[in-house]
Short mmCIF file of C-alpha atoms in Angstrom, two decimals:
data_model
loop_
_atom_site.label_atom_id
_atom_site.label_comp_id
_atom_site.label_asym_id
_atom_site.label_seq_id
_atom_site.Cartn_x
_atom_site.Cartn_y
_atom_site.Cartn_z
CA UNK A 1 -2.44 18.42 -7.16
CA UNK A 2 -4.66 18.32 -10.41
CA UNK A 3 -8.41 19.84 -9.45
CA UNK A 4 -11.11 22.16 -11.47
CA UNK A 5 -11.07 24.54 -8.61
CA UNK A 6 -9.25 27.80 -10.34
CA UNK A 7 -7.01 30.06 -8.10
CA UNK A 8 -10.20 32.75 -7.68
CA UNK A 9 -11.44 31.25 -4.86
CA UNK A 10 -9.44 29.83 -1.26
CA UNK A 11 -10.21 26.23 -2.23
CA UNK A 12 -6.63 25.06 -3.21
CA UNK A 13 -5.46 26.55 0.19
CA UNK A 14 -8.11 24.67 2.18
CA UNK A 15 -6.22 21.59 0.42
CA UNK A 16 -2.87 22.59 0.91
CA UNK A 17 -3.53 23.79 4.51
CA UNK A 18 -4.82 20.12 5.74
CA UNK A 19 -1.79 17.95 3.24
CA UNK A 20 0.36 20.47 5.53
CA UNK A 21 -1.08 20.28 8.77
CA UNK A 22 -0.72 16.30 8.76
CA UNK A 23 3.34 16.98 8.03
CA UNK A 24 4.54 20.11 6.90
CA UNK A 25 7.59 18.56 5.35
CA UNK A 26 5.14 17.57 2.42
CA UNK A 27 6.06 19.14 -1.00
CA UNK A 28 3.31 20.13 -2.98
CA UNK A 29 3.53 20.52 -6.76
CA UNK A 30 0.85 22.14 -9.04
CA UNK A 31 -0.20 20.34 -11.78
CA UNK A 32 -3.07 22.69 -12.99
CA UNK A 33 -6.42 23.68 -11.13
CA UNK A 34 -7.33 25.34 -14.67
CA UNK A 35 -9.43 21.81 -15.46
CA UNK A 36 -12.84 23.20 -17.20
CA UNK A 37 -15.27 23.43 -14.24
CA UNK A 38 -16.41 19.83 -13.81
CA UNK A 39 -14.44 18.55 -17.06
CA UNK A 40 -13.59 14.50 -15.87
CA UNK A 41 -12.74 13.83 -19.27
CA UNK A 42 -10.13 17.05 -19.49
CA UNK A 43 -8.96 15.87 -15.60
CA UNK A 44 -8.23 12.30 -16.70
CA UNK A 45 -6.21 13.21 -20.14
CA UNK A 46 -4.09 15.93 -18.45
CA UNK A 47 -3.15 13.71 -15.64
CA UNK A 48 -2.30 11.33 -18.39
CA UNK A 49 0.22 13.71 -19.60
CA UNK A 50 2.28 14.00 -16.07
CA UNK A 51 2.04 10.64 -14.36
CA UNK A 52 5.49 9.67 -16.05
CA UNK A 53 6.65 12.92 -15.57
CA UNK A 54 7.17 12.82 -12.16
CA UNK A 55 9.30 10.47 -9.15
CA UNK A 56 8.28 6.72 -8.88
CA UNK A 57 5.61 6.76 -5.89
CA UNK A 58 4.24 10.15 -6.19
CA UNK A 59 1.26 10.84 -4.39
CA UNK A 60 -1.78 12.40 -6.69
CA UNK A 61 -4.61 14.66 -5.34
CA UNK A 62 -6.78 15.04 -7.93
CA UNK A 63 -10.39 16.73 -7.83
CA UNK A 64 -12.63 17.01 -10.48
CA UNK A 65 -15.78 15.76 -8.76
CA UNK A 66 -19.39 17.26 -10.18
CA UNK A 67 -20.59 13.82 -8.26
CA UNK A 68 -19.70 15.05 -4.76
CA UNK A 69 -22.12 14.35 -2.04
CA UNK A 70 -23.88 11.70 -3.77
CA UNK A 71 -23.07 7.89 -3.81
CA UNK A 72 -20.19 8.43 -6.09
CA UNK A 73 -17.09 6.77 -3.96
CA UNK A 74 -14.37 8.79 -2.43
CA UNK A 75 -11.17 6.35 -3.44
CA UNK A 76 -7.14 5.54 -3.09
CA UNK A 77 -5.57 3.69 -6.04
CA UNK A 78 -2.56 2.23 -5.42
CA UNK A 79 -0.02 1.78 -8.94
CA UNK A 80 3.39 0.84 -9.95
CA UNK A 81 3.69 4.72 -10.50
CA UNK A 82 2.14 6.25 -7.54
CA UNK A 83 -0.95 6.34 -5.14
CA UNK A 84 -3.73 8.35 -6.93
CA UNK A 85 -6.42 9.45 -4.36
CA UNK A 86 -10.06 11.22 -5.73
CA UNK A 87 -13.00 10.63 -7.10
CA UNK A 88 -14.10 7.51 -8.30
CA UNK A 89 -15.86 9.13 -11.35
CA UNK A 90 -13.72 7.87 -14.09
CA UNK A 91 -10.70 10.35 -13.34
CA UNK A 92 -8.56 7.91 -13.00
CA UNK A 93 -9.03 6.24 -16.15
CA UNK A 94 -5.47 6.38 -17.65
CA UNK A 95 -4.27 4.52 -15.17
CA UNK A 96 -6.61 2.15 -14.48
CA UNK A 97 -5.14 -1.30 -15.72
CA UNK A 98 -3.05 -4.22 -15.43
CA UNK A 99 -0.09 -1.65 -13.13
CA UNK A 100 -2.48 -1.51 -10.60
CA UNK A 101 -1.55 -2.84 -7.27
CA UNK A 102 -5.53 -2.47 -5.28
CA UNK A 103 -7.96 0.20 -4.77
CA UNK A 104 -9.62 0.72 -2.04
CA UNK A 105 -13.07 3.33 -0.85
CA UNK A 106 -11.86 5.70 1.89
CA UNK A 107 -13.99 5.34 4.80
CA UNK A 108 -14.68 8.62 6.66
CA UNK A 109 -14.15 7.23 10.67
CA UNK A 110 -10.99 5.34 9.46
CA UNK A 111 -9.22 9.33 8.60
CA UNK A 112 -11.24 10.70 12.27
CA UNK A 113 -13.35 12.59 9.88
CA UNK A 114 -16.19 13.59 11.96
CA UNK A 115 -17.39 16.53 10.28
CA UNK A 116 -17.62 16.27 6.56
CA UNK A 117 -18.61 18.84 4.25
CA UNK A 118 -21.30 17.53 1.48
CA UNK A 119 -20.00 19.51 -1.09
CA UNK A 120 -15.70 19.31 -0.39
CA UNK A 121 -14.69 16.32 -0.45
CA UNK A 122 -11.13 17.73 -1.28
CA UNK A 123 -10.48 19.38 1.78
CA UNK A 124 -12.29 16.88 4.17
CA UNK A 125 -11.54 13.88 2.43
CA UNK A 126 -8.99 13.63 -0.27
CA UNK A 127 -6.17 15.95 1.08
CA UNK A 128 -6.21 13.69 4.76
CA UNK A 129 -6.03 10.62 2.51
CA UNK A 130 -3.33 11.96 0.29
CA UNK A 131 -1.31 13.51 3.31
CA UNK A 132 -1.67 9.65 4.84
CA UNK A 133 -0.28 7.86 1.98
CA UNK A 134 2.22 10.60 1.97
CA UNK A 135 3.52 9.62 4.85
CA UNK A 136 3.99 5.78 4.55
CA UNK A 137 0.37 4.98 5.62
CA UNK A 138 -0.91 1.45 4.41
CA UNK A 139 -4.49 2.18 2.18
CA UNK A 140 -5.97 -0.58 3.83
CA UNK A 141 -6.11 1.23 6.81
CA UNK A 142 -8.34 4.60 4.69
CA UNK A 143 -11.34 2.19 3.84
CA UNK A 144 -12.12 -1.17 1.89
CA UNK A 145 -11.05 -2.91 -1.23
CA UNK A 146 -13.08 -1.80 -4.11
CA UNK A 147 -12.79 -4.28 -7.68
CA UNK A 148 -14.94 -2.21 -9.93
CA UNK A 149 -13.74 1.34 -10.19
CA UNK A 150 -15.07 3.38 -12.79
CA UNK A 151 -14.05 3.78 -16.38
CA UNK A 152 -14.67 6.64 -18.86
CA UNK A 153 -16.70 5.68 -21.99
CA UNK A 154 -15.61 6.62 -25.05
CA UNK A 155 -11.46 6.51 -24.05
CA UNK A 156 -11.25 3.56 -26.03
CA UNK A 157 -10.71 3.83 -29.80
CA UNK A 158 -13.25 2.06 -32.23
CA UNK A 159 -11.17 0.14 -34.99
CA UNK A 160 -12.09 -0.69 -38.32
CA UNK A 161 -10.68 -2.29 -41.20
CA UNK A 162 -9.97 1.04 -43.21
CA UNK A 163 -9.97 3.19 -40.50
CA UNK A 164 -10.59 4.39 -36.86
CA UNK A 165 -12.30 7.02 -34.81
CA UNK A 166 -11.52 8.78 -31.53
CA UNK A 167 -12.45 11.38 -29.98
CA UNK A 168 -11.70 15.00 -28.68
CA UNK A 169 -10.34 14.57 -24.90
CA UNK A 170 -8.98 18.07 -24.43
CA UNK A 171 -8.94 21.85 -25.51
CA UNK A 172 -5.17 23.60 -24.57
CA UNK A 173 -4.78 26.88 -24.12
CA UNK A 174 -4.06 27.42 -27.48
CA UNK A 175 -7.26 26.33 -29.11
CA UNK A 176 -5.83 22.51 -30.17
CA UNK A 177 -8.18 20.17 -30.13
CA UNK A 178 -5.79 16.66 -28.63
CA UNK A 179 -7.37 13.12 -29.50
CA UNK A 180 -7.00 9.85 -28.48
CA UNK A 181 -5.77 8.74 -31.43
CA UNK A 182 -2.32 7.25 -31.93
CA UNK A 183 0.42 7.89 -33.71
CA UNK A 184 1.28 4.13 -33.68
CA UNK A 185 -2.15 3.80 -35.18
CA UNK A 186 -1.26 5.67 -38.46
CA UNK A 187 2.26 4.41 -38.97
CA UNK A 188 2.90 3.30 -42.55
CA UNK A 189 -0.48 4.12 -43.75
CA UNK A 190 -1.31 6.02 -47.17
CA UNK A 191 -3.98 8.04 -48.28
CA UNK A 192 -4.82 9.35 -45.14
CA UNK A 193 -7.92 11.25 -44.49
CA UNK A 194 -8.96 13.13 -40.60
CA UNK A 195 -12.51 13.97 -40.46
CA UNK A 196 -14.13 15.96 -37.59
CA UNK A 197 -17.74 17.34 -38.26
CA UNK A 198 -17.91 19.05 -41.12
CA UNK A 199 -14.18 19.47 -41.90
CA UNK A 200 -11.55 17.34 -43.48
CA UNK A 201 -8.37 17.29 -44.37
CA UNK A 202 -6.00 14.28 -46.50
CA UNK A 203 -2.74 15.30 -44.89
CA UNK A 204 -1.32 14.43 -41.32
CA UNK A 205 1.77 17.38 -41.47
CA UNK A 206 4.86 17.32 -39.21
CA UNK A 207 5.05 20.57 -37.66
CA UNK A 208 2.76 23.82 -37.85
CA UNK A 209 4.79 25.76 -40.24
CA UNK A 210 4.06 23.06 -42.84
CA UNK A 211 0.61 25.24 -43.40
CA UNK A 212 0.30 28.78 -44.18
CA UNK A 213 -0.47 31.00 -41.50
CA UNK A 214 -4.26 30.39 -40.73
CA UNK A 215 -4.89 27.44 -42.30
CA UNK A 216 -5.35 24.54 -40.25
CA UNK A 217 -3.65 20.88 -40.14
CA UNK A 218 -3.70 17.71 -38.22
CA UNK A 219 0.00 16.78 -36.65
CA UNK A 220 1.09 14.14 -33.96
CA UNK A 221 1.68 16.49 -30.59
CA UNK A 222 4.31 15.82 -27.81
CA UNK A 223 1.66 13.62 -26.57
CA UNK A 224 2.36 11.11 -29.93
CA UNK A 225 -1.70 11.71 -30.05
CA UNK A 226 -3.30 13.18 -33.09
CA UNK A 227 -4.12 16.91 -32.79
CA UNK A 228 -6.48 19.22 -34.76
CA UNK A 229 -5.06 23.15 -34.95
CA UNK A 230 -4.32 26.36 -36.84
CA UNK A 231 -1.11 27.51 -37.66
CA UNK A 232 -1.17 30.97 -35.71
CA UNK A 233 -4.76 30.30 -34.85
CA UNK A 234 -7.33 28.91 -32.28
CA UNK A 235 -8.89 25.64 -33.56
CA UNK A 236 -11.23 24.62 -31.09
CA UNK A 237 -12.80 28.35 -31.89
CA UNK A 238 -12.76 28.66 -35.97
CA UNK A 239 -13.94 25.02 -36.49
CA UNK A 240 -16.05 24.67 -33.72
CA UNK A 241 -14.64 21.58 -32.06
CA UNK A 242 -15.65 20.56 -28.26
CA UNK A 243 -14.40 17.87 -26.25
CA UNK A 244 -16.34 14.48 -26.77
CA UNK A 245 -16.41 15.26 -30.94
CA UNK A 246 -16.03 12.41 -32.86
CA UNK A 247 -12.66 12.15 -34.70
CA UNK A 248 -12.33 9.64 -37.46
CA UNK A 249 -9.24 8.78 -39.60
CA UNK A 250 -9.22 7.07 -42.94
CA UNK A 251 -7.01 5.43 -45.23
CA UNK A 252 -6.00 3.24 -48.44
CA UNK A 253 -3.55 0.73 -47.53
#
C-alpha cells in the first residue's frame, strides 16, 4: 500500500479493513502513506523505488488522488511485475511501458459498489479492486480496457549534445533532493558541471564524506539517480530546492 493519507487519521484502516474483509488471509505490506499530501510526482518515484523490491505478481494499492470525484479514471494495470490498481493520474508512470500486459477502468456495478463515496475512492474503490486481483480475479471482469492511460510530464529527460536536464522528483527525509537523471547518462564524461537554480557545482563525488561537513555535493544514490545534498545537512532546506526544479548537467567531452 503506497497512499498520501498519513497515519493521523483512520483512512489506512478503512483500506485495510475492506482488502481484509474480501479474504483475511491477505498480507498487507506498508510501503509509505508519508507521500506529500497530493504529491503524484513523489507517489510515482517512490513506487519506482519498490516495484523490484518485492515478489513477482504483487498486488499495488496505491492512492495519491487530488483528482478524486471528478472524471479522472479509477484503473487496474496489469504488468510483468504485478497488478497496480489507483488512480489514473499519472501515478503509475514508472511502469507504464512496453511490460505492460492491459489496463483496464474499474467499473463501479462490476465490484457491487452501490454506495460510493465522492471523495474515497480508496476505500470504496481501489481496496475491493486490489482485494479482487488478490485473489486470482481476471481485470476484465473490474471494468473495460483503457489504451491511453496517463503519463507524467516532465519524467522524461531532455538531451542535448553537451548536456542534459532533469528534474527534482522527490524530497527524502533527509533533505536530498533525488533526480531523474542517470548515472548511465554521465558515465565517462569530463568536465562535469550540475546546475540547479542559482547553485552549481563541477564535481559529481562518490560518497558524502568526500565534502566537509556542511558543504554540499551531487553523488549517484542507491537509486543510480543523481542526487543534490549536504554532508550532515538538509538540502532541499539550505538551497531551496522543491520538487519539479529544473536540474541540468553539463560537460566537455
Amino acid at each position: 500500500m503506497l497512499t498520501d493519507f498519513g497515519l493521523q487519521d483512520g483512512y489506512v484502516a478503512e483500506m485495510r479493513g475492506v482488502v481484509m474483509s474480501h479474504d483475511f488471509e491477505i498480507r498487507l505490506v506498508d510501503i509509505t502513506h508519508e507521500i506529500a499530501p497530493q504529491d503524484v510526482h513523489g507517489g510515482a518515484y517512490v513506487l519506482s523505488t519498490v516495484i523490484e523490491r518485492f515478489p513477482q505478481g504483487t498486488v499495488y494499492l496505491c492512492v495519491v488522488d487530488p483528482g478524486v470525484g471528478t472524471a479522472r479514471r479509477p484503473i487496474v494495470v496489469r504488468h510483468r511485475l504485478g497488478t497496480f490498481v489507483g488512480p489514473d493520474n499519472g501515478l503509475f508512470t514508472p511502469i507504464l511501458g512496453e511490460d505492460v500486459v492491459e489496463v483496464v477502468e474499474i467499473v463501479p456495478e462490476r465490484l457491487g459498489a452501490v454506495d460510493v463515496s465522492r471523495t474515497f475512492h480508496g476505500r470504496d474503490l481501489f481496496a475491493p479492486a486490489a482485494a479482487r486481483a488478490a485473489v486470482g480475479a481476471n481485470i476484465h471482469c473490474l471494468g473495460n480496457v483503457v489504451t491511453d492511460p496517463i503519463v507524467l510530464e516532465g519524467w522524461d529527460l531532455v538531451a542535448s549534445g553537451d548536456g542534459i536536464q532533469g528534474r527534482v522528483l522527490h524530497i527524502d527525509r533527509f533533505g536530498n533532493a533525488i533526480t531523474n537523471i542517470p548515472e548511465q547518462a554521465l558515465e565517462g564524461r569530463k568536465g562535469v558541471l550540475v546546475k540547479v537554480g542559482e547553485h552549481q557545482l563541477d564535481d559529481v563525488a562518490k560518497t558524502y564524506g568526500d565534502v566537509a561537513q556542511g558543504q554540499w555535493l551531487a553523488l549517484f544514490g542507491s537509486q543510480r539517480t543523481l542526487e543534490l545534498s549536504i554532508n550532515g545537512g538538509n538540502a532541499a532546506e539550505t538551497l531551496g530546492i522543491r520538487p519539479g526544479d529544473s536540474v541540468s548537467v553539463s560537460w566537455e567531452g
